[in-house]
């Protein structure tokens, strides 16, 4: 056992990936055992299209682990809150915007391998997706207990402001829908355009109020584009509720 441990330490010292190992150790709070999992988690498909060599499968696994552990955390934190409240809070924590922001603050964007010539990628949510893939790598490398600790301590308690999520609503589509219902306006979201940009689909969604285009937004999926469009529309609308006309 001692010989095997010593060999592993020597291999780490002389490995060409020792810098990545040190960076990951600082990021994760522990020493990775199987570096290949983490290398895969940091590989975006814009670098390697082959499914077995990019992080999409690990992203799937990490998403499932994150959702379950966040659900347990909220269940224990809010023992008297109903299911709808817990679902909304979980949605705010695991949504792409939140995870991308966390990933950037963690410095994960410095480690992700992606096509840097594609300027649109750096403005998308690939770093949040890589964070989910990293969670998947932690689970495969360290097991559930370490993954649970990593999510609670290195992500939620370090970078997620639960109190702010409680007091703010960042679901812009829901806010806009409430405004429209309050003031008797018709509201719909229309797909205005769908195009391919650097082998990725980009969607443009428009906010239609009473049949008139008020604002539009773009994103790498329709949901994201709709949220951007709704946020822009809310900025243009009156801050005070309108009075219903008789």
Short mmCIF file of C-alpha atoms in Angstrom, two decimals:
data_model
loop_
_atom_site.label_atom_id
_atom_site.label_comp_id
_atom_site.label_asym_id
_atom_site.label_seq_id
_atom_site.Cartn_x
_atom_site.Cartn_y
_atom_site.Cartn_z
CA UNK A 1 0.00 0.00 0.00
CA UNK A 2 2.82 2.42 0.95
CA UNK A 3 4.72 1.62 -2.25
CA UNK A 4 1.59 2.19 -4.36
CA UNK A 5 0.92 5.54 -2.61
CA UNK A 6 4.54 6.63 -3.13
CA UNK A 7 4.38 5.68 -6.80
CA UNK A 8 1.21 7.72 -7.23
CA UNK A 9 2.86 10.76 -5.61
CA UNK A 10 5.94 10.42 -7.81
CA UNK A 11 3.78 10.06 -10.91
CA UNK A 12 1.91 13.23 -9.95
CA UNK A 13 5.16 15.16 -9.42
CA UNK A 14 6.52 14.26 -12.84
CA UNK A 15 3.26 14.17 -14.77
CA UNK A 16 2.84 16.72 -17.58
CA UNK A 17 -0.60 17.37 -16.06
CA UNK A 18 0.71 18.23 -12.59
CA UNK A 19 -0.24 21.90 -13.08
CA UNK A 20 -3.84 20.92 -13.85
CA UNK A 21 -3.83 18.62 -10.82
CA UNK A 22 -2.71 21.49 -8.58
CA UNK A 23 -5.34 23.83 -10.05
CA UNK A 24 -8.06 21.25 -9.52
CA UNK A 25 -6.91 20.57 -5.97
CA UNK A 26 -7.31 24.27 -5.17
CA UNK A 27 -10.68 24.43 -6.93
CA UNK A 28 -12.15 21.24 -5.48
CA UNK A 29 -10.71 21.26 -1.99
CA UNK A 30 -9.25 17.76 -2.37
CA UNK A 31 -6.73 15.89 -4.49
CA UNK A 32 -8.24 14.20 -7.57
CA UNK A 33 -7.42 10.52 -7.94
CA UNK A 34 -8.38 9.92 -11.58
CA UNK A 35 -7.34 13.00 -13.51
CA UNK A 36 -8.81 11.68 -16.77
CA UNK A 37 -12.37 12.26 -15.50
CA UNK A 38 -11.62 15.92 -14.87
CA UNK A 39 -9.86 16.40 -18.18
CA UNK A 40 -12.98 15.05 -19.87
CA UNK A 41 -15.21 17.34 -17.78
CA UNK A 42 -13.26 20.35 -19.01
CA UNK A 43 -13.42 19.40 -22.71
CA UNK A 44 -16.20 21.22 -24.61
CA UNK A 45 -17.58 19.72 -27.81
CA UNK A 46 -16.33 22.73 -29.82
CA UNK A 47 -12.86 21.24 -29.31
CA UNK A 48 -13.75 17.58 -29.82
CA UNK A 49 -17.04 16.55 -31.39
CA UNK A 50 -16.77 12.86 -30.47
CA UNK A 51 -19.17 12.14 -27.61
CA UNK A 52 -16.72 9.88 -25.80
CA UNK A 53 -14.12 12.66 -25.69
CA UNK A 54 -16.16 15.71 -24.64
CA UNK A 55 -18.01 16.60 -21.44
CA UNK A 56 -21.66 16.17 -22.49
CA UNK A 57 -22.20 12.78 -20.83
CA UNK A 58 -20.56 13.96 -17.61
CA UNK A 59 -22.75 17.06 -17.75
CA UNK A 60 -25.80 14.81 -17.77
CA UNK A 61 -24.55 12.92 -14.72
CA UNK A 62 -23.55 16.06 -12.84
CA UNK A 63 -26.91 17.70 -13.53
CA UNK A 64 -28.70 14.76 -11.91
CA UNK A 65 -26.40 14.77 -8.87
CA UNK A 66 -26.70 18.53 -8.43
CA UNK A 67 -30.49 18.48 -8.64
CA UNK A 68 -30.82 15.72 -6.04
CA UNK A 69 -28.38 17.23 -3.55
CA UNK A 70 -29.83 20.74 -3.87
CA UNK A 71 -33.31 19.28 -3.36
CA UNK A 72 -32.18 17.56 -0.15
CA UNK A 73 -30.48 20.76 1.05
CA UNK A 74 -33.63 22.85 0.51
CA UNK A 75 -35.88 20.18 2.03
CA UNK A 76 -33.89 20.37 5.27
CA UNK A 77 -33.38 24.15 5.21
CA UNK A 78 -37.09 24.96 4.76
CA UNK A 79 -39.04 22.34 6.79
CA UNK A 80 -42.34 24.26 6.61
CA UNK A 81 -42.31 25.43 2.98
CA UNK A 82 -44.59 23.76 0.40
CA UNK A 83 -43.46 21.79 -2.64
CA UNK A 84 -43.97 24.70 -5.04
CA UNK A 85 -41.63 26.97 -3.06
CA UNK A 86 -38.91 24.30 -2.89
CA UNK A 87 -39.22 23.63 -6.63
CA UNK A 88 -38.86 27.31 -7.47
CA UNK A 89 -35.84 27.74 -5.20
CA UNK A 90 -34.16 24.68 -6.68
CA UNK A 91 -34.84 26.03 -10.17
CA UNK A 92 -33.15 29.31 -9.30
CA UNK A 93 -30.05 27.56 -7.96
CA UNK A 94 -29.56 25.04 -10.78
CA UNK A 95 -30.57 27.26 -13.72
CA UNK A 96 -27.93 27.93 -16.35
CA UNK A 97 -27.43 31.62 -15.46
CA UNK A 98 -26.68 30.80 -11.83
CA UNK A 99 -24.30 27.95 -12.60
CA UNK A 100 -22.48 29.98 -15.24
CA UNK A 101 -21.98 32.82 -12.77
CA UNK A 102 -20.70 30.38 -10.14
CA UNK A 103 -18.31 28.79 -12.64
CA UNK A 104 -16.89 32.18 -13.62
CA UNK A 105 -16.39 33.21 -10.00
CA UNK A 106 -14.68 29.89 -9.29
CA UNK A 107 -12.29 30.52 -12.19
CA UNK A 108 -13.44 27.41 -14.04
CA UNK A 109 -13.47 29.30 -17.35
CA UNK A 110 -9.67 29.39 -17.22
CA UNK A 111 -9.55 25.58 -17.32
CA UNK A 112 -12.28 24.74 -19.84
CA UNK A 113 -10.99 23.69 -23.26
CA UNK A 114 -13.16 25.19 -26.03
CA UNK A 115 -12.87 26.87 -29.40
CA UNK A 116 -11.77 30.35 -28.36
CA UNK A 117 -12.17 31.62 -31.91
CA UNK A 118 -15.93 31.27 -31.45
CA UNK A 119 -16.63 34.48 -29.53
CA UNK A 120 -20.24 33.51 -28.94
CA UNK A 121 -19.19 30.55 -26.81
CA UNK A 122 -17.53 32.72 -24.16
CA UNK A 123 -20.83 34.58 -23.75
CA UNK A 124 -22.92 31.40 -23.53
CA UNK A 125 -23.41 28.99 -20.62
CA UNK A 126 -20.63 26.52 -21.45
CA UNK A 127 -18.87 27.20 -18.15
CA UNK A 128 -21.98 26.40 -16.14
CA UNK A 129 -22.33 23.22 -18.19
CA UNK A 130 -18.68 22.42 -17.45
CA UNK A 131 -19.40 22.88 -13.74
CA UNK A 132 -22.10 20.21 -13.99
CA UNK A 133 -19.64 17.96 -15.84
CA UNK A 134 -17.10 18.60 -13.08
CA UNK A 135 -19.66 17.43 -10.51
CA UNK A 136 -20.08 14.26 -12.57
CA UNK A 137 -16.31 13.77 -12.55
CA UNK A 138 -16.17 14.23 -8.77
CA UNK A 139 -18.89 11.60 -8.34
CA UNK A 140 -17.09 9.03 -10.52
CA UNK A 141 -13.74 9.76 -8.90
CA UNK A 142 -14.70 10.21 -5.25
CA UNK A 143 -18.22 8.84 -4.72
CA UNK A 144 -21.44 10.32 -3.35
CA UNK A 145 -20.24 11.58 0.05
CA UNK A 146 -17.43 13.69 -1.40
CA UNK A 147 -19.76 14.96 -4.15
CA UNK A 148 -22.32 15.95 -1.53
CA UNK A 149 -19.67 17.88 0.42
CA UNK A 150 -18.29 19.52 -2.72
CA UNK A 151 -21.70 20.81 -3.82
CA UNK A 152 -22.69 22.09 -0.38
CA UNK A 153 -19.38 23.68 0.63
CA UNK A 154 -17.58 24.59 -2.59
CA UNK A 155 -20.63 25.69 -4.57
CA UNK A 156 -23.73 26.56 -2.55
CA UNK A 157 -22.23 27.98 0.64
CA UNK A 158 -19.33 29.66 -1.16
CA UNK A 159 -21.02 31.17 -4.21
CA UNK A 160 -24.85 30.99 -3.94
CA UNK A 161 -26.69 33.71 -2.01
CA UNK A 162 -29.81 31.87 -0.85
CA UNK A 163 -31.17 34.96 0.92
CA UNK A 164 -31.01 36.94 -2.32
CA UNK A 165 -32.83 34.18 -4.18
CA UNK A 166 -35.56 34.32 -1.55
CA UNK A 167 -36.07 38.06 -2.00
CA UNK A 168 -35.76 38.37 -5.77
CA UNK A 169 -37.47 36.84 -8.75
CA UNK A 170 -35.26 36.33 -11.81
CA UNK A 171 -37.84 34.39 -13.80
CA UNK A 172 -38.51 37.24 -16.20
CA UNK A 173 -41.10 35.33 -18.20
CA UNK A 174 -43.19 34.78 -15.07
CA UNK A 175 -42.83 38.44 -14.11
CA UNK A 176 -43.95 39.52 -17.56
CA UNK A 177 -46.88 37.11 -17.54
CA UNK A 178 -48.03 38.46 -14.16
CA UNK A 179 -47.80 42.02 -15.49
CA UNK A 180 -49.85 41.14 -18.57
CA UNK A 181 -52.53 39.36 -16.53
CA UNK A 182 -52.72 42.22 -14.06
CA UNK A 183 -53.29 44.77 -16.82
CA UNK A 184 -55.45 42.70 -19.19
CA UNK A 185 -52.89 42.52 -22.00
CA UNK A 186 -52.42 39.57 -24.33
CA UNK A 187 -48.91 38.14 -24.25
CA UNK A 188 -47.12 35.56 -26.31
CA UNK A 189 -43.56 34.55 -27.16
CA UNK A 190 -42.88 33.99 -30.86
CA UNK A 191 -39.87 32.32 -32.45
CA UNK A 192 -38.61 35.00 -34.83
CA UNK A 193 -35.50 33.37 -36.19
CA UNK A 194 -33.46 30.20 -36.01
CA UNK A 195 -29.97 30.12 -37.49
CA UNK A 196 -26.76 28.13 -37.26
CA UNK A 197 -23.68 29.87 -35.93
CA UNK A 198 -20.39 27.98 -35.80
CA UNK A 199 -22.23 24.64 -35.92
CA UNK A 200 -24.57 25.66 -33.09
CA UNK A 201 -28.20 26.71 -33.33
CA UNK A 202 -29.07 30.23 -32.18
CA UNK A 203 -32.68 31.19 -31.53
CA UNK A 204 -34.30 34.64 -31.53
CA UNK A 205 -37.56 34.94 -29.60
CA UNK A 206 -39.84 37.98 -29.61
CA UNK A 207 -42.20 39.28 -26.94
CA UNK A 208 -45.58 40.13 -28.47
CA UNK A 209 -47.92 42.30 -26.36
CA UNK A 210 -51.35 42.87 -27.88
CA UNK A 211 -49.94 41.64 -31.18
CA UNK A 212 -47.06 44.14 -31.19
CA UNK A 213 -43.38 43.18 -31.03
CA UNK A 214 -41.98 44.81 -27.89
CA UNK A 215 -38.56 43.21 -27.51
CA UNK A 216 -36.51 40.25 -28.68
CA UNK A 217 -33.70 38.13 -27.29
CA UNK A 218 -31.31 35.48 -28.54
CA UNK A 219 -29.93 32.33 -26.95
CA UNK A 220 -28.68 28.82 -27.63
CA UNK A 221 -32.12 27.43 -26.80
CA UNK A 222 -35.65 28.83 -26.95
CA UNK A 223 -36.05 29.01 -23.18
CA UNK A 224 -32.90 31.09 -22.76
CA UNK A 225 -33.88 33.39 -25.64
CA UNK A 226 -37.35 33.85 -24.13
CA UNK A 227 -35.91 34.87 -20.78
CA UNK A 228 -33.61 37.43 -22.42
CA UNK A 229 -36.51 38.84 -24.43
CA UNK A 230 -38.75 39.02 -21.34
CA UNK A 231 -36.04 40.83 -19.35
CA UNK A 232 -35.67 43.42 -22.12
CA UNK A 233 -39.45 43.86 -22.33
CA UNK A 234 -39.74 44.43 -18.57
CA UNK A 235 -37.17 47.22 -18.81
CA UNK A 236 -39.38 48.99 -21.35
CA UNK A 237 -42.67 48.61 -19.51
CA UNK A 238 -44.11 51.03 -16.90
CA UNK A 239 -42.79 50.38 -13.42
CA UNK A 240 -46.18 51.11 -11.89
CA UNK A 241 -49.13 48.79 -12.64
CA UNK A 242 -51.58 50.23 -15.12
CA UNK A 243 -55.16 50.82 -14.10
CA UNK A 244 -57.71 48.72 -15.91
CA UNK A 245 -59.74 50.77 -18.38
CA UNK A 246 -63.47 50.74 -17.96
#
